[in-house]
Structure formats: C-alpha cells, structure tokens
Amino acid sequence: MITTPDIGVYLPTREAMVGEGWTPRRLIDFAVRAERLGYASAWVTDSLASTRVEPLSMLAAAASVTSRLRLGTGALIPAYRDPLNAAHTLASLDLLSRGRLIVTVGGGFPRAADREFAMAGVPMKGRFAWLDEVVALWRTLWSRPRAGSFHGRVVSYDDLPELPPPHTPGGPPVWLAGATPSALRRTARLYDGWLPYPPDPAEFADGLAVIGEYAGEREVTPALMATVLVEPSPGRARERLDAYCDAFYGRPLSYLETFQLYVTGTEEQVVERLRAFVDAGARHILLRLAALDADDQFDQLERLAFLLEEAGGRTEGTPSPNVKA
C-alpha cells in the first residue's frame, strides 16, 4: 500500500493569459523547473470560452523539454474535440512522451459549460453517456488498430482510421473528474483513476469508499486537485485568493470554497491540511497555484517544493518533494 502520494502541479496556461510577466517561453520554463524541483507530474485545464493555451499543445511542448515528468489533463472535455482526432492526438502525445500521459476527462458543469457545449455542437443532455462512449472508442482505437468500426448507443462509426499505437499498451490511463453518485459508480466501472476537489477530507473518503464498493478487483487511482497558496497572513491570503478566484472564475472565494478545495497558510499549515486528504486515501495531489503573475507562480512553485521536501516525502523516482502521510 502506497502511503506517500505523488505531487503534481498545474501549468498556468490560463494564468499566463491574465497575469503579468508571462511569455510563451516562461510557460515552458515552468514545466522544466517543476521537473528539476522534483514534482511528479504537470497538468493542464481545458476550456473553449476562457482564454488559455490549448492543453494538448501545452503538454506536447512540455514533453519535448522534460524526461521524467508525468503529463496530465485535469480535466480534458472530450466534447470540445472531434473524437477521432482527439484519439489520434492523445495516442501521438503518449507515443512522443514515451508513455508519460495521463488523460483525465470530464463532462462539464450545467449552466457554466452550456455556452462551450453549444460552441462544440454537443448537447448537454446525455453528455455523460457520450463521454463514456468516446472514451470507449479511444480505447478501441488504441488497443485494436484494425478494429474497423465502433457502434455504441450514442457514438457510432462504420469506418475507423488506423492510428499510430501509443507507447502505453492499450493507451494511456484515463481518469474521471467528478464526485456525483453517478460519477463515482462510473469511475469504479469504467475509469483508471478519480480526480475530485472536495473541501472536506471526509467527503473524499466517502467517495473513495463508494468507488471501492463498486470497483471490485479493479484498481482505481485516487487523486485530488487542490488550489494552494503559501501565505502566512490569513487576511492577505484571503485577499489574494479572492483576486485569483475573480480573475479565474468571476466568482468570489466565499462561494467557490463551498465545493472546491482551497488551501492556504504557512508551509506547516498547508502540509497539515493536505495530510488530512492523504490520510483519507489520496495518492496523487495536484496543486493549482493561486497566483496570476509569472514571478508569483514561480515563487509559489519553489516555496511548495520546499515545504513538501520538509514534509519528508519523495516524488516518483527522485528524492525530492512530497507530502508524508
């Protein structure tokens, strides 16, 4: 049983569009610096309506300048892409990164994602069935290059292309982002990992128990997304988080923290808060750094690496930062 989690960090592909001091090169440098500091993975978010660097392009660029860092989507919305082209891109990215890709997918949020789904021409109603079948299509293309056809209830192709085989046999692992009762059951039955962001460790533990109940002998990797800011002053921390939430979502922290995990304080306080989720079962912790400007992002990247090293853990394959359970 693994008791020390891997620690990943989100590449600031949207922050680079709204913050100061960013250039395309600095985004690449961020991935390089994360690997050198010992982070286990780098992640990207996805959107059609919010300006950011396209996530799979970002991961391809990061793959070219790193050698150990796992590369993940957290989460990719398959509805925003043609399913066959997405399968080809993901297989190629896994091949070019030599098997470092993790694909987390999501179905978007009602109301918040309505505009984006309309842009993509995919109805919100029935989006989860569509999502699951697209993932099944991808796995067919990745594992059976001459499958010929694919026929589901909502996704159907009489003629499938032959794709270059991914580096990972059968294709990269596919995780699901979501924590509704339905999402938990679907994670258990169909996906390789789970990526939620609940603010309460007990909620995380309860969700993981449901997945365990339905998964049977299947192994499902439990991960956690946390928006983190090292800031010792409580008043200053909330001020900075509020500004981040407004820039990122156009919503106040007081609303978002009711259902998303935000962690702030001194290094020791951040460690203790994350430790509660490790105790609840988290085995990958993905840090989104709550800073907009480039210098602030790099500062938080360094400070969190220091605190994780002080916690006594290690990342995958290297004696460096992690949270110790």
One Martini backbone bead per residue (centre of mass of N, CA, C, O) as a GRO file, in nm:
protein
  325
    1MET     BB    1   0.092   0.038   0.026
    2ILE     BB    2   0.057   0.360  -0.046
    3THR     BB    3   0.151   0.662   0.162
    4THR     BB    4   0.297   0.836  -0.063
    5PRO     BB    5   0.246   1.089  -0.263
    6ASP     BB    6   0.208   1.240  -0.550
    7ILE     BB    7   0.328   1.554  -0.693
    8GLY     BB    8   0.157   1.805  -0.862
    9VAL     BB    9   0.128   2.056  -1.134
   10TYR     BB   10  -0.004   2.334  -1.273
   11LEU     BB   11  -0.013   2.480  -1.565
   12PRO     BB   12  -0.038   2.837  -1.643
   13THR     BB   13  -0.240   2.878  -1.911
   14ARG     BB   14  -0.431   3.110  -1.796
   15GLU     BB   15  -0.259   3.298  -1.624
   16ALA     BB   16  -0.087   3.388  -1.879
   17MET     BB   17  -0.341   3.569  -1.989
   18VAL     BB   18  -0.385   3.763  -1.703
   19GLY     BB   19  -0.103   3.809  -1.628
   20GLU     BB   20   0.220   3.898  -1.544
   21GLY     BB   21   0.525   3.816  -1.716
   22TRP     BB   22   0.445   3.658  -1.973
   23THR     BB   23   0.568   3.391  -2.178
   24PRO     BB   24   0.598   3.119  -2.359
   25ARG     BB   25   0.876   3.040  -2.233
   26ARG     BB   26   0.780   3.039  -1.930
   27LEU     BB   27   0.601   2.794  -1.953
   28ILE     BB   28   0.828   2.599  -2.018
   29ASP     BB   29   1.003   2.664  -1.768
   30PHE     BB   30   0.800   2.559  -1.562
   31ALA     BB   31   0.823   2.260  -1.635
   32VAL     BB   32   1.127   2.235  -1.589
   33ARG     BB   33   1.128   2.326  -1.292
   34ALA     BB   34   0.940   2.109  -1.181
   35GLU     BB   35   1.128   1.872  -1.244
   36ARG     BB   36   1.383   1.973  -1.087
   37LEU     BB   37   1.225   1.981  -0.805
   38GLY     BB   38   1.035   1.690  -0.817
   39TYR     BB   39   0.792   1.671  -0.957
   40ALA     BB   40   0.572   1.425  -1.094
   41SER     BB   41   0.368   1.643  -1.235
   42ALA     BB   42   0.177   1.785  -1.518
   43TRP     BB   43  -0.100   2.017  -1.575
   44VAL     BB   44  -0.420   2.070  -1.749
   45THR     BB   45  -0.665   2.271  -1.875
   46ASP     BB   46  -1.010   2.331  -2.006
   47SER     BB   47  -1.136   2.544  -2.282
   48LEU     BB   48  -1.335   2.764  -2.494
   49ALA     BB   49  -1.418   3.048  -2.332
   50SER     BB   50  -1.135   3.046  -2.194
   51THR     BB   51  -0.838   3.182  -2.197
   52ARG     BB   52  -0.587   2.955  -2.330
   53VAL     BB   53  -0.373   2.723  -2.366
   54GLU     BB   54  -0.371   2.454  -2.534
   55PRO     BB   55  -0.335   2.160  -2.371
   56LEU     BB   56  -0.196   1.960  -2.579
   57SER     BB   57   0.017   2.158  -2.671
   58MET     BB   58   0.148   2.197  -2.394
   59LEU     BB   59   0.229   1.899  -2.349
   60ALA     BB   60   0.408   1.873  -2.597
   61ALA     BB   61   0.610   2.088  -2.509
   62ALA     BB   62   0.681   1.957  -2.234
   63ALA     BB   63   0.784   1.684  -2.349
   64SER     BB   64   1.040   1.816  -2.504
   65VAL     BB   65   1.175   1.926  -2.196
   66THR     BB   66   1.123   1.642  -2.073
   67SER     BB   67   1.159   1.300  -1.898
   68ARG     BB   68   0.974   1.239  -1.617
   69LEU     BB   69   0.725   1.393  -1.635
   70ARG     BB   70   0.412   1.377  -1.591
   71LEU     BB   71   0.118   1.406  -1.815
   72GLY     BB   72  -0.185   1.604  -1.763
   73THR     BB   73  -0.533   1.606  -1.755
   74GLY     BB   74  -0.741   1.858  -1.544
   75ALA     BB   75  -0.971   1.857  -1.751
   76LEU     BB   76  -1.085   1.699  -2.024
   77ILE     BB   77  -1.317   1.787  -2.294
   78PRO     BB   78  -1.432   1.589  -2.542
   79ALA     BB   79  -1.662   1.772  -2.669
   80TYR     BB   80  -1.436   1.982  -2.801
   81ARG     BB   81  -1.374   1.720  -2.984
   82ASP     BB   82  -1.294   1.515  -3.211
   83PRO     BB   83  -1.270   1.185  -3.145
   84LEU     BB   84  -1.054   1.097  -3.357
   85ASN     BB   85  -0.852   1.327  -3.322
   86ALA     BB   86  -0.808   1.286  -3.019
   87ALA     BB   87  -0.698   0.998  -3.035
   88HIS     BB   88  -0.453   1.076  -3.207
   89THR     BB   89  -0.325   1.289  -3.021
   90LEU     BB   90  -0.295   1.110  -2.765
   91ALA     BB   91  -0.126   0.887  -2.891
   92SER     BB   92   0.106   1.075  -2.979
   93LEU     BB   93   0.173   1.189  -2.696
   94ASP     BB   94   0.245   0.915  -2.570
   95LEU     BB   95   0.467   0.846  -2.771
   96LEU     BB   96   0.650   1.110  -2.740
   97SER     BB   97   0.661   1.067  -2.408
   98ARG     BB   98   0.689   0.765  -2.329
   99GLY     BB   99   0.425   0.718  -2.132
  100ARG     BB  100   0.335   1.007  -1.958
  101LEU     BB  101   0.026   0.988  -1.987
  102ILE     BB  102  -0.273   1.150  -1.846
  103VAL     BB  103  -0.635   1.110  -1.879
  104THR     BB  104  -0.857   1.351  -1.786
  105VAL     BB  105  -1.211   1.357  -1.765
  106GLY     BB  106  -1.511   1.553  -1.856
  107GLY     BB  107  -1.863   1.700  -1.858
  108GLY     BB  108  -1.912   1.937  -1.713
  109PHE     BB  109  -2.122   2.216  -1.628
  110PRO     BB  110  -2.401   2.329  -1.555
  111ARG     BB  111  -2.424   2.640  -1.725
  112ALA     BB  112  -2.112   2.692  -1.736
  113ALA     BB  113  -2.100   2.495  -2.022
  114ASP     BB  114  -2.316   2.567  -2.233
  115ARG     BB  115  -2.160   2.743  -2.437
  116GLU     BB  116  -1.941   2.533  -2.514
  117PHE     BB  117  -2.130   2.311  -2.618
  118ALA     BB  118  -2.252   2.485  -2.839
  119MET     BB  119  -1.988   2.531  -2.993
  120ALA     BB  120  -1.947   2.204  -3.032
  121GLY     BB  121  -2.237   2.056  -3.081
  122VAL     BB  122  -2.312   1.948  -2.783
  123PRO     BB  123  -2.526   1.817  -2.577
  124MET     BB  124  -2.584   1.818  -2.244
  125LYS     BB  125  -2.770   1.608  -2.284
  126GLY     BB  126  -2.605   1.306  -2.243
  127ARG     BB  127  -2.288   1.358  -2.188
  128PHE     BB  128  -2.201   1.100  -2.028
  129ALA     BB  129  -2.253   0.888  -2.241
  130TRP     BB  130  -2.071   1.019  -2.448
  131LEU     BB  131  -1.811   1.012  -2.287
  132ASP     BB  132  -1.789   0.702  -2.241
  133GLU     BB  133  -1.786   0.630  -2.549
  134VAL     BB  134  -1.536   0.786  -2.631
  135VAL     BB  135  -1.344   0.629  -2.450
  136ALA     BB  136  -1.406   0.355  -2.579
  137LEU     BB  137  -1.306   0.437  -2.857
  138TRP     BB  138  -1.017   0.500  -2.783
  139ARG     BB  139  -0.946   0.217  -2.676
  140THR     BB  140  -0.993   0.078  -2.942
  141LEU     BB  141  -0.781   0.236  -3.111
  142TRP     BB  142  -0.533   0.169  -2.912
  143SER     BB  143  -0.577  -0.168  -2.912
  144ARG     BB  144  -0.731  -0.176  -3.219
  145PRO     BB  145  -0.613  -0.077  -3.519
  146ARG     BB  146  -0.832  -0.291  -3.681
  147ALA     BB  147  -1.142  -0.259  -3.601
  148GLY     BB  148  -1.317  -0.060  -3.822
  149SER     BB  149  -1.548  -0.036  -3.586
  150PHE     BB  150  -1.811   0.160  -3.401
  151HIS     BB  151  -2.094   0.074  -3.170
  152GLY     BB  152  -2.305   0.269  -3.000
  153ARG     BB  153  -2.563   0.456  -2.876
  154VAL     BB  154  -2.409   0.762  -2.951
  155VAL     BB  155  -2.151   0.624  -3.086
  156SER     BB  156  -2.072   0.600  -3.447
  157TYR     BB  157  -1.864   0.380  -3.666
  158ASP     BB  158  -1.792   0.225  -3.978
  159ASP     BB  159  -1.503   0.391  -4.003
  160LEU     BB  160  -1.175   0.339  -3.900
  161PRO     BB  161  -0.882   0.439  -3.817
  162GLU     BB  162  -0.528   0.404  -3.825
  163LEU     BB  163  -0.321   0.427  -3.557
  164PRO     BB  164  -0.075   0.507  -3.375
  165PRO     BB  165   0.071   0.354  -3.133
  166PRO     BB  166   0.104   0.372  -2.825
  167HIS     BB  167   0.327   0.330  -2.576
  168THR     BB  168   0.090   0.238  -2.417
  169PRO     BB  169  -0.070  -0.031  -2.364
  170GLY     BB  170  -0.396   0.061  -2.468
  171GLY     BB  171  -0.311   0.322  -2.344
  172PRO     BB  172  -0.373   0.564  -2.151
  173PRO     BB  173  -0.480   0.661  -1.869
  174VAL     BB  174  -0.826   0.704  -1.747
  175TRP     BB  175  -0.983   0.962  -1.587
  176LEU     BB  176  -1.223   1.100  -1.351
  177ALA     BB  177  -1.416   1.396  -1.315
  178GLY     BB  178  -1.599   1.355  -1.017
  179ALA     BB  179  -1.876   1.333  -0.735
  180THR     BB  180  -2.112   1.198  -0.807
  181PRO     BB  181  -2.277   0.914  -0.779
  182SER     BB  182  -2.245   0.846  -1.080
  183ALA     BB  183  -1.939   0.904  -1.105
  184LEU     BB  184  -1.846   0.689  -0.904
  185ARG     BB  185  -1.957   0.443  -1.056
  186ARG     BB  186  -1.809   0.499  -1.326
  187THR     BB  187  -1.527   0.492  -1.218
  188ALA     BB  188  -1.533   0.197  -1.115
  189ARG     BB  189  -1.608   0.065  -1.408
  190LEU     BB  190  -1.426   0.265  -1.640
  191TYR     BB  191  -1.181   0.377  -1.468
  192ASP     BB  192  -0.837   0.452  -1.346
  193GLY     BB  193  -0.940   0.727  -1.208
  194TRP     BB  194  -0.966   0.998  -0.952
  195LEU     BB  195  -1.074   1.365  -0.980
  196PRO     BB  196  -1.119   1.573  -0.723
  197TYR     BB  197  -1.226   1.884  -0.497
  198PRO     BB  198  -1.285   1.855  -0.197
  199PRO     BB  199  -1.298   2.034   0.118
  200ASP     BB  200  -1.343   1.740   0.252
  201PRO     BB  201  -1.203   1.453   0.364
  202ALA     BB  202  -1.467   1.291   0.415
  203GLU     BB  203  -1.571   1.314   0.125
  204PHE     BB  204  -1.340   1.165  -0.003
  205ALA     BB  205  -1.369   0.898   0.155
  206ASP     BB  206  -1.658   0.837   0.066
  207GLY     BB  207  -1.601   0.821  -0.240
  208LEU     BB  208  -1.388   0.595  -0.221
  209ALA     BB  209  -1.579   0.383  -0.099
  210VAL     BB  210  -1.770   0.363  -0.338
  211ILE     BB  211  -1.564   0.276  -0.545
  212GLY     BB  212  -1.478   0.019  -0.394
  213GLU     BB  213  -1.759  -0.120  -0.403
  214TYR     BB  214  -1.775  -0.117  -0.739
  215ALA     BB  215  -1.481  -0.222  -0.840
  216GLY     BB  216  -1.355  -0.445  -0.687
  217GLU     BB  217  -1.061  -0.550  -0.857
  218ARG     BB  218  -1.027  -0.278  -0.945
  219GLU     BB  219  -0.800  -0.020  -1.021
  220VAL     BB  220  -0.810   0.306  -0.854
  221THR     BB  221  -0.688   0.620  -0.871
  222PRO     BB  222  -0.639   0.853  -0.609
  223ALA     BB  223  -0.714   1.195  -0.644
  224LEU     BB  224  -0.620   1.558  -0.607
  225MET     BB  225  -0.744   1.887  -0.611
  226ALA     BB  226  -0.547   2.189  -0.524
  227THR     BB  227  -0.570   2.513  -0.413
  228VAL     BB  228  -0.261   2.699  -0.360
  229LEU     BB  229  -0.125   2.912  -0.079
  230VAL     BB  230   0.156   3.072   0.039
  231GLU     BB  231   0.028   3.252   0.337
  232PRO     BB  232   0.051   3.363   0.659
  233SER     BB  233  -0.166   3.578   0.615
  234PRO     BB  234  -0.498   3.556   0.635
  235GLY     BB  235  -0.591   3.820   0.502
  236ARG     BB  236  -0.402   3.806   0.253
  237ALA     BB  237  -0.493   3.530   0.150
  238ARG     BB  238  -0.791   3.604   0.087
  239GLU     BB  239  -0.727   3.832  -0.104
  240ARG     BB  240  -0.570   3.662  -0.313
  241LEU     BB  241  -0.788   3.447  -0.365
  242ASP     BB  242  -1.009   3.639  -0.459
  243ALA     BB  243  -0.855   3.746  -0.707
  244TYR     BB  244  -0.823   3.473  -0.842
  245CYS     BB  245  -1.125   3.393  -0.865
  246ASP     BB  246  -1.210   3.637  -1.032
  247ALA     BB  247  -1.017   3.583  -1.275
  248PHE     BB  248  -1.105   3.278  -1.325
  249TYR     BB  249  -1.450   3.297  -1.256
  250GLY     BB  250  -1.611   3.550  -1.137
  251ARG     BB  251  -1.583   3.455  -0.830
  252PRO     BB  252  -1.595   3.409  -0.505
  253LEU     BB  253  -1.451   3.241  -0.255
  254SER     BB  254  -1.706   3.195  -0.072
  255TYR     BB  255  -1.830   3.010  -0.295
  256LEU     BB  256  -1.605   2.806  -0.397
  257GLU     BB  257  -1.527   2.678  -0.105
  258THR     BB  258  -1.791   2.492  -0.087
  259PHE     BB  259  -1.661   2.283  -0.343
  260GLN     BB  260  -1.360   2.372  -0.321
  261LEU     BB  261  -1.016   2.336  -0.279
  262TYR     BB  262  -0.857   2.548  -0.033
  263VAL     BB  263  -0.506   2.627   0.041
  264THR     BB  264  -0.364   2.795   0.331
  265GLY     BB  265  -0.057   2.939   0.462
  266THR     BB  266   0.172   2.792   0.594
  267GLU     BB  267   0.363   2.531   0.537
  268GLU     BB  268   0.251   2.366   0.778
  269GLN     BB  269  -0.054   2.410   0.718
  270VAL     BB  270  -0.057   2.283   0.439
  271VAL     BB  271   0.041   2.005   0.519
  272GLU     BB  272  -0.191   1.937   0.718
  273ARG     BB  273  -0.423   1.959   0.515
  274LEU     BB  274  -0.316   1.742   0.314
  275ARG     BB  275  -0.284   1.506   0.512
  276ALA     BB  276  -0.590   1.449   0.544
  277PHE     BB  277  -0.613   1.335   0.248
  278VAL     BB  278  -0.412   1.112   0.273
  279ASP     BB  279  -0.565   0.968   0.505
  280ALA     BB  280  -0.824   0.938   0.300
  281GLY     BB  281  -0.643   0.830   0.012
  282ALA     BB  282  -0.454   1.006  -0.133
  283ARG     BB  283  -0.200   0.960  -0.418
  284HIS     BB  284  -0.266   1.233  -0.569
  285ILE     BB  285  -0.141   1.573  -0.577
  286LEU     BB  286  -0.283   1.866  -0.729
  287LEU     BB  287  -0.141   2.181  -0.789
  288ARG     BB  288  -0.293   2.497  -0.776
  289LEU     BB  289  -0.164   2.809  -0.820
  290ALA     BB  290  -0.262   3.115  -0.651
  291ALA     BB  291  -0.140   3.276  -0.923
  292LEU     BB  292  -0.079   3.513  -1.186
  293ASP     BB  293   0.196   3.591  -1.185
  294ALA     BB  294   0.495   3.475  -1.274
  295ASP     BB  295   0.662   3.523  -1.017
  296ASP     BB  296   0.452   3.397  -0.825
  297GLN     BB  297   0.450   3.116  -0.944
  298PHE     BB  298   0.751   3.051  -0.900
  299ASP     BB  299   0.748   3.099  -0.597
  300GLN     BB  300   0.538   2.879  -0.527
  301LEU     BB  301   0.690   2.643  -0.648
  302GLU     BB  302   0.929   2.666  -0.453
  303ARG     BB  303   0.780   2.668  -0.175
  304LEU     BB  304   0.638   2.391  -0.212
  305ALA     BB  305   0.888   2.223  -0.245
  306PHE     BB  306   0.998   2.284   0.035
  307LEU     BB  307   0.759   2.180   0.204
  308LEU     BB  308   0.763   1.889   0.089
  309GLU     BB  309   1.047   1.824   0.181
  310GLU     BB  310   0.993   1.877   0.485
  311ALA     BB  311   0.778   1.636   0.500
  312GLY     BB  312   0.952   1.368   0.384
  313GLY     BB  313   0.915   1.302   0.099
  314ARG     BB  314   0.852   1.163  -0.239
  315THR     BB  315   0.892   1.127  -0.559
  316GLU     BB  316   0.894   0.972  -0.849
  317GLY     BB  317   1.230   0.874  -0.869
  318THR     BB  318   1.289   1.103  -0.635
  319PRO     BB  319   1.456   1.295  -0.373
  320SER     BB  320   1.171   1.469  -0.316
  321PRO     BB  321   0.883   1.618  -0.308
  322ASN     BB  322   0.635   1.562  -0.043
  323VAL     BB  323   0.375   1.412   0.127
  324LYS     BB  324   0.346   1.288   0.444
  325ALA     BB  325   0.146   1.044   0.608
   0.00000   0.00000   0.00000
